[in-house]
């Protein structure tokens, strides 16, 4: 199961609220099995079920009344009805909604490197071309040179294997009770992002450092999927860019999240799991996906919703990490150069349709306050 699914976020204190009963352990009930947890079936309690049946026979009339209509009977589905679903159900609904219209294509050119395109309704808006084989050979030497840094960074490397919510929350002052919709939005979009990144990795088939040298010997197990682009870089820069759209003009927040994303990605290089050249395409993808979902959520103006098209050529990236984005209080912005160019197949922008469901969750998140 994907690491960003609602079921896999039990490590976040209070995250039980995302599955129905926030604060259940703090409401001072004598026994959770006798309250909502037992009632929902989360805790099996045959005594409760038998007692409830006896109470029903006492509380309800012998002859049941005729059925009556609900106070409100929906005639059509509206985004606001999402609030009547539990967070896990919204997670599944919104994941499907976010993937609508999106596709991954691999044109497989006869000459030149493998490439992947992200498309919306068949219109390409992101292109990634993998580096030449020789680039990874030279990059292996850079990975080997970073092995001595592992003891100093081990706490970070291990703590950042799972989603880095603790690191992000410490900068954005997120709390699962006060910012439940912000966290829910991030969970949904990170899940979709990782579905896309895994498909892109699969199409570009770039082996990891341990495949190039027996001396890499990663300090944690090498994941059983391909290397370029870095998934950790993608998710870290995606979250940084997402928050720049969700909370515009927040003093210094973008710079801090941007710097943290670089650190998270670099720790994967030190660990021996990634090449330095894996970070820029993850940075690129994280930025573009955040801009795409912001437009789909109706956060950008004016109408129609537009998304800029960009391309990244891996064989034009320098050996060291190029600075392909800049962060300031106004946002996080891609920079042209170092293999990054505007436009895909001559197309500068595409238009996307607003997702009313994503719009609902996005603006619920924007209404939340951190202080």
XYZ file of C-alpha atoms in Angstrom:
371
model
C 0.000 0.000 0.000
C 1.224 3.506 -0.754
C 2.918 5.161 2.226
C 0.636 8.205 1.950
C -2.621 6.282 2.349
C -4.747 7.252 5.344
C -4.239 3.808 6.876
C -0.466 4.275 6.988
C -0.418 7.583 8.875
C -0.974 6.117 12.370
C 2.397 7.501 13.482
C 1.022 11.034 13.581
C -0.318 11.850 17.019
C -4.014 12.654 16.735
C -4.184 11.312 13.214
C -6.846 8.874 14.453
C -9.175 11.821 13.935
C -8.701 11.389 10.214
C -10.407 7.988 10.429
C -13.453 9.122 12.322
C -12.906 9.742 16.039
C -10.430 12.524 16.724
C -9.647 12.850 20.406
C -11.238 9.525 21.312
C -8.500 8.746 23.814
C -8.731 12.182 25.424
C -12.477 12.422 26.043
C -12.195 10.573 29.374
C -14.598 7.760 28.521
C -14.288 4.822 30.867
C -14.084 2.228 28.117
C -13.703 2.861 24.396
C -15.331 -0.519 23.681
C -18.605 0.823 25.121
C -18.580 4.073 23.149
C -18.141 5.017 19.503
C -15.218 2.689 18.856
C -17.273 -0.313 19.903
C -20.367 0.980 18.123
C -18.475 1.351 14.820
C -17.040 -2.148 15.037
C -13.476 -0.895 15.492
C -13.481 -2.815 18.786
C -15.537 -5.998 18.966
C -17.856 -5.909 21.960
C -20.684 -8.492 21.851
C -21.942 -7.272 25.252
C -22.539 -3.789 23.794
C -24.433 -5.155 20.792
C -26.706 -7.300 23.000
C -27.332 -4.398 25.373
C -28.182 -2.071 22.493
C -30.738 -4.522 21.143
C -32.432 -4.712 24.559
C -32.465 -0.912 24.798
C -33.962 -0.631 21.313
C -36.851 -2.912 22.297
C -37.508 -0.735 25.347
C -37.042 2.674 23.717
C -38.917 2.031 20.449
C -42.654 1.378 20.211
C -43.847 -2.188 19.767
C -45.202 -1.302 16.360
C -42.657 0.636 14.371
C -43.955 3.820 12.704
C -44.142 4.081 8.961
C -40.897 5.262 7.271
C -40.650 9.003 6.749
C -38.448 11.020 4.406
C -35.127 12.430 5.654
C -35.138 16.063 6.693
C -32.971 16.746 3.641
C -32.997 14.427 0.652
C -30.217 15.332 -1.841
C -31.371 15.640 -5.427
C -27.804 15.750 -6.793
C -24.249 15.451 -5.543
C -22.563 18.656 -4.347
C -18.939 19.195 -3.215
C -20.178 20.198 0.247
C -21.488 16.676 0.767
C -17.863 15.548 1.047
C -18.006 16.715 4.656
C -20.611 14.039 5.398
C -18.088 11.344 4.479
C -15.307 10.220 6.770
C -11.764 11.272 5.857
C -10.799 7.833 4.560
C -13.683 7.861 2.097
C -12.817 11.416 1.026
C -9.244 10.216 0.524
C -10.405 7.622 -2.006
C -12.860 9.974 -3.717
C -10.354 12.798 -4.080
C -7.518 10.535 -5.203
C -9.670 9.378 -8.094
C -10.758 12.957 -8.799
C -7.161 14.225 -8.905
C -6.146 11.556 -11.409
C -8.988 12.366 -13.816
C -7.601 13.697 -17.071
C -3.987 12.959 -16.093
C -1.913 10.423 -17.992
C 1.731 9.403 -18.322
C 3.072 8.812 -21.825
C 6.461 7.560 -22.994
C 6.949 8.518 -26.655
C 10.117 6.333 -26.928
C 12.015 8.352 -29.567
C 14.122 6.366 -32.016
C 17.131 8.604 -31.428
C 17.912 10.292 -28.141
C 17.227 9.489 -24.472
C 14.086 7.931 -23.091
C 11.492 10.514 -22.161
C 8.224 10.741 -20.270
C 5.389 13.222 -20.620
C 2.692 14.179 -18.167
C -0.478 14.960 -20.091
C -3.816 16.525 -19.271
C -6.572 15.471 -21.674
C -3.878 14.356 -24.134
C -2.042 17.731 -23.959
C 1.564 17.342 -22.707
C 2.535 19.888 -20.051
C 5.645 18.281 -18.488
C 8.468 16.464 -20.273
C 11.365 14.648 -18.609
C 14.295 13.217 -20.587
C 16.628 10.917 -18.686
C 20.417 11.491 -18.575
C 22.859 9.549 -20.722
C 24.253 6.309 -19.321
C 27.692 7.856 -18.881
C 26.302 10.502 -16.524
C 25.415 7.874 -13.931
C 28.905 6.357 -14.136
C 30.516 9.682 -13.198
C 27.808 10.331 -10.593
C 28.696 7.084 -8.803
C 32.037 8.611 -7.817
C 30.167 11.503 -6.200
C 28.016 9.081 -4.201
C 31.074 7.156 -3.004
C 32.683 10.423 -1.888
C 29.742 11.160 0.447
C 29.887 7.912 2.479
C 31.895 9.470 5.317
C 28.962 11.785 6.143
C 26.604 8.918 7.036
C 27.248 8.729 10.820
C 26.543 12.433 11.231
C 23.314 12.248 9.229
C 22.011 8.842 10.314
C 19.229 10.219 12.531
C 17.890 12.291 9.656
C 18.268 9.499 7.097
C 16.286 7.022 9.178
C 13.659 9.523 10.367
C 12.995 10.702 6.827
C 12.301 7.245 5.364
C 8.601 7.699 6.105
C 6.632 10.858 5.077
C 8.395 13.855 6.555
C 5.350 15.376 8.260
C 7.177 16.015 11.528
C 9.822 18.090 9.704
C 7.230 19.990 7.644
C 4.928 20.561 10.619
C 7.750 22.077 12.668
C 8.128 24.822 10.047
C 4.435 25.333 9.179
C 3.154 24.904 12.757
C 0.701 22.178 11.735
C -1.375 20.296 14.278
C -3.688 17.387 13.360
C -6.617 18.883 15.284
C -6.227 22.500 14.198
C -5.086 21.796 10.638
C -6.942 18.595 9.827
C -7.964 19.724 6.318
C -4.482 20.979 5.454
C -3.065 17.591 6.438
C -5.848 15.767 4.618
C -5.201 17.783 1.456
C -1.462 17.051 1.675
C -2.108 13.327 2.186
C -4.337 13.107 -0.879
C -2.013 15.067 -3.150
C 1.164 13.349 -1.925
C -0.498 9.988 -2.596
C -1.311 11.018 -6.171
C 2.166 12.501 -6.609
C 3.812 9.242 -5.583
C 1.574 7.228 -7.908
C 2.804 9.406 -10.764
C 6.464 9.348 -9.735
C 6.500 5.557 -9.556
C 5.087 5.333 -13.062
C 7.696 7.828 -14.307
C 10.536 5.903 -12.631
C 9.252 2.713 -14.233
C 9.279 4.262 -17.701
C 12.757 5.796 -17.362
C 14.371 2.669 -15.776
C 17.482 4.240 -14.208
C 19.337 1.820 -11.848
C 20.310 3.040 -8.377
C 23.902 3.639 -7.170
C 24.296 0.163 -5.620
C 23.890 -1.302 -9.126
C 26.932 0.659 -10.297
C 29.402 -0.167 -7.533
C 29.613 -2.784 -4.782
C 31.366 -0.161 -2.653
C 28.286 2.066 -2.339
C 26.820 -0.231 0.357
C 23.823 1.946 1.324
C 23.273 2.408 5.042
C 19.584 1.520 4.661
C 17.982 -0.911 2.240
C 17.822 0.182 -1.380
C 14.168 0.444 -2.472
C 13.025 -2.101 -5.041
C 12.266 0.455 -7.744
C 14.267 2.760 -9.977
C 16.232 5.893 -9.156
C 15.623 8.880 -11.467
C 13.824 11.121 -10.463
C 14.170 10.972 -6.672
C 10.828 10.296 -4.993
C 11.972 11.929 -1.740
C 13.001 15.054 -3.639
C 9.661 15.072 -5.462
C 7.558 14.797 -2.306
C 9.660 17.298 -0.314
C 9.674 19.963 -3.034
C 6.019 19.204 -3.769
C 5.042 19.922 -0.159
C 7.131 23.108 -0.138
C 5.490 24.303 -3.368
C 2.031 23.226 -2.225
C 2.307 25.364 0.897
C 3.516 28.332 -1.159
C 0.209 28.160 -3.085
C -1.940 27.341 -0.070
C -0.448 29.983 2.235
C 0.814 32.799 0.016
C 3.063 35.540 1.368
C 3.901 33.700 4.593
C 7.121 35.319 5.841
C 10.179 33.071 5.360
C 8.097 29.866 5.204
C 8.860 29.167 1.542
C 12.602 29.641 2.031
C 12.662 27.304 5.037
C 10.623 24.581 3.311
C 12.743 24.918 0.162
C 15.965 24.545 2.158
C 14.517 21.556 4.053
C 13.563 19.879 0.768
C 17.165 20.209 -0.437
C 18.406 18.672 2.815
C 15.969 15.738 2.637
C 16.966 14.998 -0.952
C 20.678 15.308 -0.157
C 20.361 12.880 2.756
C 19.251 10.230 0.260
C 22.470 10.801 -1.679
C 24.559 10.488 1.483
C 22.692 7.273 2.342
C 23.799 5.801 -0.996
C 20.288 5.498 -2.392
C 20.370 8.272 -4.992
C 22.717 10.129 -7.309
C 23.000 13.923 -6.970
C 21.535 14.157 -10.472
C 18.307 12.518 -9.195
C 17.359 15.596 -7.157
C 16.753 18.242 -9.888
C 14.018 16.262 -11.721
C 12.306 15.606 -8.377
C 12.533 19.306 -7.575
C 11.147 20.059 -11.035
C 8.260 17.576 -10.749
C 7.320 18.666 -7.226
C 7.082 22.264 -8.355
C 5.023 21.506 -11.461
C 2.601 19.123 -9.763
C 1.895 21.644 -7.002
C 1.143 24.308 -9.619
C -1.106 21.874 -11.485
C -3.171 20.911 -8.436
C -3.425 24.541 -7.333
C -4.956 25.342 -10.716
C -7.297 22.340 -10.562
C -8.407 23.510 -7.127
C -9.327 26.900 -8.522
C -6.646 28.696 -6.558
C -5.264 30.569 -9.553
C -6.924 33.403 -11.485
C -8.151 34.660 -13.848
C -10.321 32.115 -15.638
C -9.647 29.854 -17.462
C -7.310 27.869 -15.228
C -3.909 27.751 -16.865
C -0.795 25.697 -16.153
C 2.607 26.604 -17.594
C 4.347 23.869 -19.599
C 7.983 23.009 -18.789
C 10.629 20.520 -19.910
C 13.724 19.090 -18.234
C 16.581 17.426 -20.138
C 18.631 15.186 -17.858
C 21.634 15.104 -20.169
C 21.980 18.888 -19.812
C 22.151 18.860 -16.002
C 25.579 19.587 -14.484
C 27.221 17.027 -12.165
C 26.473 19.049 -9.045
C 22.934 19.967 -8.079
C 21.877 22.970 -10.188
C 19.676 25.594 -8.598
C 16.551 25.179 -10.702
C 14.142 26.964 -8.361
C 14.119 30.003 -6.108
C 12.087 30.583 -2.955
C 10.996 33.875 -1.441
C 7.924 35.176 0.342
C 5.992 35.450 -2.927
C 6.370 31.754 -3.732
C 8.674 29.086 -5.166
C 9.602 29.675 -8.787
C 11.284 27.524 -11.444
C 14.329 29.009 -13.145
C 15.193 28.454 -16.787
C 18.624 27.078 -17.600
C 20.616 24.010 -16.470
C 18.439 21.754 -18.590
C 15.124 23.394 -17.662
C 13.152 25.201 -20.387
C 9.681 26.652 -20.778
C 7.242 24.943 -23.105
C 6.525 21.373 -24.219
C 6.422 20.627 -27.944
C 5.995 24.322 -28.644
C 3.077 24.704 -26.211
C 3.570 27.382 -23.504
C 0.426 26.756 -21.389
C -2.538 24.400 -21.112
C -5.982 25.037 -19.689
C -7.388 22.752 -17.008
C -10.870 22.325 -15.612
C -11.534 23.195 -11.994
C -12.241 20.200 -9.773
C -15.116 21.202 -7.519
C -14.280 18.497 -4.980
C -10.626 19.513 -4.783
C -11.730 23.161 -4.646
C -13.849 22.330 -1.575
C -10.990 20.673 0.330
C -8.452 23.299 -0.765
C -10.508 26.156 0.615
C -11.346 24.270 3.802
C -7.573 24.033 4.294
C -7.072 27.724 3.519
C -9.582 28.668 6.214
C -7.492 26.985 8.882
C -5.182 29.048 11.057
C -1.782 28.242 12.521
C -0.612 30.420 15.388
